[in-house]
Coordinates of N, CA and C in Angstrom, one line a residue:
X127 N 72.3 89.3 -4.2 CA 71.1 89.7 -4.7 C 70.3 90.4 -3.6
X128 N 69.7 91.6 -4.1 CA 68.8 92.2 -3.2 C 67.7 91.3 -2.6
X129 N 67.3 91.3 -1.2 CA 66.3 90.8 -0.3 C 64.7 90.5 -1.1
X130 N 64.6 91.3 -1.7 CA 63.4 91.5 -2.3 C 63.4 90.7 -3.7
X131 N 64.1 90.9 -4.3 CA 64.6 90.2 -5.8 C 64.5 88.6 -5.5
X132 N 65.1 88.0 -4.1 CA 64.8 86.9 -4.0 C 63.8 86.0 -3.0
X133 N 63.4 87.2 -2.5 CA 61.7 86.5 -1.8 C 60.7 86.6 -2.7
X134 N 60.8 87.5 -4.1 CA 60.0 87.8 -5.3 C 60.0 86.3 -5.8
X135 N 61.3 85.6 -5.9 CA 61.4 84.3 -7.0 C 61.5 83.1 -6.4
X136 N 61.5 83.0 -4.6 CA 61.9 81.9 -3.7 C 60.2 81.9 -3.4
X137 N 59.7 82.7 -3.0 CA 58.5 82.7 -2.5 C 57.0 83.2 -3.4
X138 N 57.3 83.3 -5.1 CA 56.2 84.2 -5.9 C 55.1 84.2 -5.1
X139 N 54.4 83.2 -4.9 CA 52.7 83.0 -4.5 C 52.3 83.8 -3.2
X140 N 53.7 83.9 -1.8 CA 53.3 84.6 -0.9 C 53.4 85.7 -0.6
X141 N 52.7 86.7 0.0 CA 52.3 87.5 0.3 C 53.5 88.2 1.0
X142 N 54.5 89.2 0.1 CA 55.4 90.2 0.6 C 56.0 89.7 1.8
X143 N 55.2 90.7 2.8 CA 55.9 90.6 4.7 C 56.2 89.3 4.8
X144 N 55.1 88.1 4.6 CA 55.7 87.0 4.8 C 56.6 86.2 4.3
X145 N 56.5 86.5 3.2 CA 57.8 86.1 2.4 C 59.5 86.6 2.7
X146 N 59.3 87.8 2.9 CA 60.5 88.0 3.5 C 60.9 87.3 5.1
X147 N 59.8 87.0 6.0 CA 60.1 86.1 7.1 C 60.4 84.6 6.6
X148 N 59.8 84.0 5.7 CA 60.5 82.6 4.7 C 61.7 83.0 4.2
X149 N 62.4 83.9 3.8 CA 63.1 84.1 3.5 C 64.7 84.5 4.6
X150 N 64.1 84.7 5.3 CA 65.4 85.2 6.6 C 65.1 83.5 7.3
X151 N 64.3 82.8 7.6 CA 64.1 81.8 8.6 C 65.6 80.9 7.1
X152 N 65.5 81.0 5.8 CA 66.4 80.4 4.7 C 67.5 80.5 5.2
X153 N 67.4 81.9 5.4 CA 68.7 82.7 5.4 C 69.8 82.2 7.0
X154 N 68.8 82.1 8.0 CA 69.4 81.6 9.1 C 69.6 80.2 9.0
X155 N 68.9 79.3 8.2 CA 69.2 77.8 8.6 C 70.5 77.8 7.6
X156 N 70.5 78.7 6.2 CA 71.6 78.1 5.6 C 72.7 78.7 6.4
X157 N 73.1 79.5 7.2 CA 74.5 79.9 8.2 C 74.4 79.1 8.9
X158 N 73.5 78.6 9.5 CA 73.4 77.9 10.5 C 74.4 76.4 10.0
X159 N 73.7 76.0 8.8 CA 74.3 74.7 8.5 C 75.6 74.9 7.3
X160 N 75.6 75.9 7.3 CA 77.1 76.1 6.0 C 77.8 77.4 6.6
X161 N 77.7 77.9 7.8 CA 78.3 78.7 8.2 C 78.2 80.2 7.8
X162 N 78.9 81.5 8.5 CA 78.9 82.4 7.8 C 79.3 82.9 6.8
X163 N 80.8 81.9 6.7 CA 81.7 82.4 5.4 C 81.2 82.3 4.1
X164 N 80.1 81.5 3.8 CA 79.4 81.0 2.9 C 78.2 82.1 2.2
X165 N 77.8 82.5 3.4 CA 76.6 83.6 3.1 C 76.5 84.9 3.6
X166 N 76.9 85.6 3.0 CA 77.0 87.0 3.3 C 76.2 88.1 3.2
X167 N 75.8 89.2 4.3 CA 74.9 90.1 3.8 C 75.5 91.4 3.9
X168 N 75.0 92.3 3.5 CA 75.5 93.3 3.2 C 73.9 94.6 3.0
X169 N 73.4 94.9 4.3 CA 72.2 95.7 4.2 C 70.9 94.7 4.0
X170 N 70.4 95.1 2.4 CA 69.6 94.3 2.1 C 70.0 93.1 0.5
X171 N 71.0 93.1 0.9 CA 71.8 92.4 -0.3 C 72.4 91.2 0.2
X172 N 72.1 89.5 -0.1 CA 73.3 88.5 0.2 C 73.8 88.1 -1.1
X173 N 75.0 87.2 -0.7 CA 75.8 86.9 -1.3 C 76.2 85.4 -1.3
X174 N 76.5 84.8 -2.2 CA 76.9 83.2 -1.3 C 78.2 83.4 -2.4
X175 N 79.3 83.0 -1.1 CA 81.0 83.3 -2.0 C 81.2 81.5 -2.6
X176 N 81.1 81.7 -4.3 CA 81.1 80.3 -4.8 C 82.4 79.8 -4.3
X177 N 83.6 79.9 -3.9 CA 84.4 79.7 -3.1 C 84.5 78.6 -2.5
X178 N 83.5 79.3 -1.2 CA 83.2 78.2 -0.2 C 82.5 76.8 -0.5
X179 N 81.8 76.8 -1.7 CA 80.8 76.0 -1.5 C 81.0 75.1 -2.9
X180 N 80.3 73.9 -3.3 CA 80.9 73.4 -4.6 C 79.1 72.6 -4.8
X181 N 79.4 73.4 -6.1 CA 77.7 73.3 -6.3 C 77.6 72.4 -7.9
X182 N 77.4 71.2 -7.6 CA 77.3 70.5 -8.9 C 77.0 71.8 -10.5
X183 N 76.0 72.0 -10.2 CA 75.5 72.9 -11.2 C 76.4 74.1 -12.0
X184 N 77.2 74.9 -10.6 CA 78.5 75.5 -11.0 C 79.2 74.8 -11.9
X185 N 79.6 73.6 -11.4 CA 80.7 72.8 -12.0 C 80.5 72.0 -13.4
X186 N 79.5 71.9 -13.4 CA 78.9 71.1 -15.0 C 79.1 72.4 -15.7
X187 N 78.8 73.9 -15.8 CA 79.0 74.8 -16.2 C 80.2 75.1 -17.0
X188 N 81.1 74.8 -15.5 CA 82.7 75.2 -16.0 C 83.2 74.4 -16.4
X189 N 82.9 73.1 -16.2 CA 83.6 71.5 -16.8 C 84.2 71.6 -18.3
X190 N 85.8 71.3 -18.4 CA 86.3 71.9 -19.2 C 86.5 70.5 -20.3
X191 N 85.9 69.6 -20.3 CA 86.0 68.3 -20.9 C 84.3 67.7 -20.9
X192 N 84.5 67.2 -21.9 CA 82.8 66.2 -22.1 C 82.5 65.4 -20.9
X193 N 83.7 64.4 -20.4 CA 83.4 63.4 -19.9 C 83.0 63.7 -18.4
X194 N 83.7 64.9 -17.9 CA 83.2 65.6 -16.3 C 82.2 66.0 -16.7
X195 N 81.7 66.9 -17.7 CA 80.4 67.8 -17.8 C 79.2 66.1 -17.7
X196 N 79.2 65.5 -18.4 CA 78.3 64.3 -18.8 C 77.8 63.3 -17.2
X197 N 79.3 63.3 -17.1 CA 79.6 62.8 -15.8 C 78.6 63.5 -14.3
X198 N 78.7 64.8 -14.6 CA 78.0 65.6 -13.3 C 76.3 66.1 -14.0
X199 N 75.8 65.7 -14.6 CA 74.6 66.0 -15.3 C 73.8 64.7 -14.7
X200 N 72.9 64.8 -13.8 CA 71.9 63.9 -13.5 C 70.5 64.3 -13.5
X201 N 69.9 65.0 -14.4 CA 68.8 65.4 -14.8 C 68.4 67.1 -14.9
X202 N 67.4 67.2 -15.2 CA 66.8 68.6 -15.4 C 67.0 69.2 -13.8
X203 N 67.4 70.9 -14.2 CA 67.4 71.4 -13.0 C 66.6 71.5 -12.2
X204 N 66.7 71.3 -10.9 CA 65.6 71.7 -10.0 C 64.2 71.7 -10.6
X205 N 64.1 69.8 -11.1 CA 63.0 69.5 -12.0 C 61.6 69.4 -11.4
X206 N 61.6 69.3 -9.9 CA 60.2 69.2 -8.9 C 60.3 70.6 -8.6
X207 N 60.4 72.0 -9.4 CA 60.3 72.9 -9.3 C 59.1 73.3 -10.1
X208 N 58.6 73.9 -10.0 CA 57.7 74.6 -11.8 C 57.8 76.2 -11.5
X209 N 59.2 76.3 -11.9 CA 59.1 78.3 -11.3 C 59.6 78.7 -13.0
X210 N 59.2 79.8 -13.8 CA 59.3 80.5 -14.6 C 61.2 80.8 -15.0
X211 N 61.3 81.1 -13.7 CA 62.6 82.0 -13.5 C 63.7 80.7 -14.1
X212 N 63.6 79.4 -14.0 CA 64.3 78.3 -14.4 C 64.4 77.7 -15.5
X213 N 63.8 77.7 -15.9 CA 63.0 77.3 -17.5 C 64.0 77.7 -18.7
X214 N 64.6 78.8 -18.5 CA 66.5 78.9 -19.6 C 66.9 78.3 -18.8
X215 N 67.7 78.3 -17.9 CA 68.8 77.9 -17.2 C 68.5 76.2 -17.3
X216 N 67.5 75.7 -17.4 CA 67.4 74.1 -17.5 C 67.0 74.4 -18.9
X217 N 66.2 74.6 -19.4 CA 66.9 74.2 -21.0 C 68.2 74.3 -21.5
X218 N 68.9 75.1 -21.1 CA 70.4 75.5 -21.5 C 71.4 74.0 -21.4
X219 N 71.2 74.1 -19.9 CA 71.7 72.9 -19.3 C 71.3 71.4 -20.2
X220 N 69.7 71.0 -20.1 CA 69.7 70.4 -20.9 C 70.1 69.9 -22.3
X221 N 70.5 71.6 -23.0 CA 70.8 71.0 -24.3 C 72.3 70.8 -24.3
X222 N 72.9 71.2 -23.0 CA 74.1 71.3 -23.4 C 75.0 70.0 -23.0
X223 N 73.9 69.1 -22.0 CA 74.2 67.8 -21.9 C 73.5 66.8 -23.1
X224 N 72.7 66.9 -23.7 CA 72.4 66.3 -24.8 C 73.6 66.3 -26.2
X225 N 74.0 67.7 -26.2 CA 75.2 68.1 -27.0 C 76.5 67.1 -26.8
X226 N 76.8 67.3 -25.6 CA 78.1 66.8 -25.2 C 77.7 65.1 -25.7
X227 N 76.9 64.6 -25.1 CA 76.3 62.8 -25.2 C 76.8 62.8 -26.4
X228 N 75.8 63.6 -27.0 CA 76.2 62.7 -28.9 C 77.5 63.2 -29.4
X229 N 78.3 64.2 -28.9 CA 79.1 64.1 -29.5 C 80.5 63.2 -28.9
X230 N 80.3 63.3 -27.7 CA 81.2 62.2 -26.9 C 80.7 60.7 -27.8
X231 N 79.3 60.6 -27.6 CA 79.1 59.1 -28.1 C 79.8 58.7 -29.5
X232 N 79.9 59.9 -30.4 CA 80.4 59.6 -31.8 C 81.4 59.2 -31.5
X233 N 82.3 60.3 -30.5 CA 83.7 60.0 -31.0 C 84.3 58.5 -30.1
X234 N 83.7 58.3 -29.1 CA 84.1 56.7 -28.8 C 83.8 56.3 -29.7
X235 N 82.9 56.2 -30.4 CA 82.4 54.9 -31.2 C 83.3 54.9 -32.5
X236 N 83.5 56.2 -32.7 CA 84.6 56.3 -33.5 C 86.3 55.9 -33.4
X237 N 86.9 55.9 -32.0 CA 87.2 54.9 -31.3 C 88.3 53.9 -31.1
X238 N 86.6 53.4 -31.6 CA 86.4 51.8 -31.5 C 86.0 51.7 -30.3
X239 N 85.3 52.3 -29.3 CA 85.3 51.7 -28.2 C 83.3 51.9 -28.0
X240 N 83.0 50.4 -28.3 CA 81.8 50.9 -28.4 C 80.7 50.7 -27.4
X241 N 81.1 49.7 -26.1 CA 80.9 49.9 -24.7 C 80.4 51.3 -24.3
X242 N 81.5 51.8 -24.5 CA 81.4 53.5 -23.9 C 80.5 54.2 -24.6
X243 N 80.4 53.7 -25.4 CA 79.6 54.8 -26.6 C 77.9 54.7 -26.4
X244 N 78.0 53.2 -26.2 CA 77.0 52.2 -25.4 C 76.1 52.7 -24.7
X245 N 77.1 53.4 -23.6 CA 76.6 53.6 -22.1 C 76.1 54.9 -22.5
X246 N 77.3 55.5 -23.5 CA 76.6 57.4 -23.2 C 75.0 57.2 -24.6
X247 N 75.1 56.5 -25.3 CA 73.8 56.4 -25.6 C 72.5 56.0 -24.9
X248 N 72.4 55.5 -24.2 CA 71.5 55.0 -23.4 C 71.3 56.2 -22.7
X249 N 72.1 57.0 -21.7 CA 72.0 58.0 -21.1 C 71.0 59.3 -22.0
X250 N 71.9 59.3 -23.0 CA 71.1 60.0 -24.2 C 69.7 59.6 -24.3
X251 N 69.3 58.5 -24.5 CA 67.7 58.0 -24.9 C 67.0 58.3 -23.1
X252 N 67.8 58.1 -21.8 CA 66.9 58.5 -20.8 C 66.7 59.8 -20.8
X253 N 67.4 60.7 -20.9 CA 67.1 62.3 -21.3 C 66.3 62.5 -22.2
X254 N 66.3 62.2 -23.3 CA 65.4 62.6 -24.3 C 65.0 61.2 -25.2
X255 N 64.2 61.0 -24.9 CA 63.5 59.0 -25.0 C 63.1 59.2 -26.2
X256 N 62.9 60.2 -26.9 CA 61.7 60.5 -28.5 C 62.8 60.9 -29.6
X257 N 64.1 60.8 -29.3 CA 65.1 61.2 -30.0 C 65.8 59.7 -30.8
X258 N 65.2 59.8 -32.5 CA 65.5 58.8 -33.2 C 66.9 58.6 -33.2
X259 N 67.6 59.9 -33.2 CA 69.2 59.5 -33.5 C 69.7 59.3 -32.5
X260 N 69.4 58.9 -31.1 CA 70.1 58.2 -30.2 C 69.6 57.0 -29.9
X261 N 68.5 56.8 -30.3 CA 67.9 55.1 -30.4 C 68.5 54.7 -31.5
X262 N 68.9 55.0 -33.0 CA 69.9 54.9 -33.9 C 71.4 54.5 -33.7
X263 N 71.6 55.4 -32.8 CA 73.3 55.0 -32.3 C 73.5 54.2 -31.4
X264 N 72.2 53.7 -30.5 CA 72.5 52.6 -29.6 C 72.0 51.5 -30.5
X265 N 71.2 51.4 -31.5 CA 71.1 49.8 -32.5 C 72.5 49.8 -33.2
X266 N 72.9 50.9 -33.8 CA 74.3 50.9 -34.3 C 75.3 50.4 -33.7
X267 N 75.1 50.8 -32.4 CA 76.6 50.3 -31.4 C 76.2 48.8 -30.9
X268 N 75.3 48.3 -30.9 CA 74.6 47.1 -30.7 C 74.9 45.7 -31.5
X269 N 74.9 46.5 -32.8 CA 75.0 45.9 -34.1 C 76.6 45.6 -34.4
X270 N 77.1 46.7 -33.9 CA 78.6 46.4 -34.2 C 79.1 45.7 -33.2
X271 N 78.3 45.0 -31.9 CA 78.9 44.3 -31.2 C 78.2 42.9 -31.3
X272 N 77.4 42.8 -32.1 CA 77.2 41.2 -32.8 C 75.9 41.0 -31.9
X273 N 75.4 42.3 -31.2 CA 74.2 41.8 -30.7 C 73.0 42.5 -31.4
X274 N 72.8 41.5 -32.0 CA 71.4 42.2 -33.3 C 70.2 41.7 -32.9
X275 N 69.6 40.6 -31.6 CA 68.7 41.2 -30.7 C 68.4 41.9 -30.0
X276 N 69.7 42.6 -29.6 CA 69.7 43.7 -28.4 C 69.3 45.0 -29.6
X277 N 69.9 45.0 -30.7 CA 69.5 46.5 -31.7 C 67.9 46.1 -31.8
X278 N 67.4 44.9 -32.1 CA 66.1 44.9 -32.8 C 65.3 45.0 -31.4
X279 N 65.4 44.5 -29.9 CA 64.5 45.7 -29.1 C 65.0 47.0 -29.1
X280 N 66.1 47.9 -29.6 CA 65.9 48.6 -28.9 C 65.4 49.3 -29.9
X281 N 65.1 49.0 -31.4 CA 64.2 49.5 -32.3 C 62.8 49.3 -32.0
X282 N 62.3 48.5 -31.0 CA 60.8 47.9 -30.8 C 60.8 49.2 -29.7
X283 N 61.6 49.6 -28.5 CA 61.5 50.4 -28.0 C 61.1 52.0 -28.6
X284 N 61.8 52.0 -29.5 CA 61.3 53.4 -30.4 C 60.3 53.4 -30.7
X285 N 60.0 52.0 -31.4 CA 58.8 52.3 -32.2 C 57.8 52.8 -31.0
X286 N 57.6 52.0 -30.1 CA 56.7 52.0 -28.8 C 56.5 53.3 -28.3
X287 N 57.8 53.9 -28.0 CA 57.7 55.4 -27.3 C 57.4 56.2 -28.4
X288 N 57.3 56.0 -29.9 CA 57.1 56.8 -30.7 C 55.6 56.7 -30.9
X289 N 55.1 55.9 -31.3 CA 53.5 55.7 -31.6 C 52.9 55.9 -29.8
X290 N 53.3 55.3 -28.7 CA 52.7 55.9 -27.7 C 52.7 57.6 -27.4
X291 N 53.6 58.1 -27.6 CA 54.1 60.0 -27.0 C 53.4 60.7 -28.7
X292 N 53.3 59.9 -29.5 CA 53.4 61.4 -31.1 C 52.1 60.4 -31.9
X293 N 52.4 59.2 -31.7 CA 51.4 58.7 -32.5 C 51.8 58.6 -33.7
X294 N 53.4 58.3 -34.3 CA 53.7 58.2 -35.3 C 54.8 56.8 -35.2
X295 N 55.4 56.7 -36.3 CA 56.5 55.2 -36.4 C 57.6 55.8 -36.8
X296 N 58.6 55.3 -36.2 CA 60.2 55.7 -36.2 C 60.4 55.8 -38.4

């Protein structure tokens, strides 16, 4: 990416000249600590060769099975960020780990294995807490495991995050 294209989106708020000095002081700590092979320049253009380097984010991407992609998904991207430029690329991500949950959770539970199905529901309700059909499938998978106080909190749970966040009842 051109020098400029990314002291534009690393640095919005500051002021040009300086930002390109934030930007090279980046540029030298990351050689410094990941070497040259890793980051390349070319004029006013770098490069980082994915190659070298193994970037969770890459790899949830290319993850060619549910259970790696689910597996390597530990929250919203670069969520203590608030930059514009991210905002697809984490919703994307987001939906595409919500996608994988429920449908991985079906098909354990489909199965029979409803431990697992268990766990990726839960995962599911910490990502997205307001989502009836995964508060649904963990009372379900609860219920099929003979624990019908563990379903009736985790319906007291919905109700709670539902009337606290919307003001409405499951």
């Amino acid at each position: 990416h051109h020098r400029e294209f990314l002291t534009d989106i690393l640095f919005p708020q500051i002021e040009p000249k300086r930002g390109r000095r934030f930007l090279s002081d980046v540029v030298y700590r990351l050689r410094h600590a990941l070497g040259n092979r890793v980051l390349s320049s070319s004029g006013d253009y770098l490069a980082l060769d994915e190659n070298q380097l193994l970037v969770d984010v890459w790899e949830f991407i290319k993850a060619g099975d549910a259970r790696s992609a689910i597996d390597l998904y530990c929250g919203d991207l670069l969520e203590d960020i608030d930059a514009d430029w991210l905002l697809g690329d984490r919703a994307r991500m987001r939906d595409r780990a919500l996608i994988l949950l429920e449908r991985h959770c079906t098909a354990l539970h489909a199965q029979g294995q409803p431990l697992a199905a268990l766990e990726l529901a839960h995962r599911w309700i910490d990502i997205e807490p307001l989502s009836e059909q995964a508060h649904c499938a963990a009372m379900r998978l609860y219920a099929q495991l003979g624990r019908f106080s563990a379903s009736l909190r985790q319906y007291e749970r919905l109700s709670k995050v539902l009337s606290e966040e919307l003001g409405i009842e499951p």
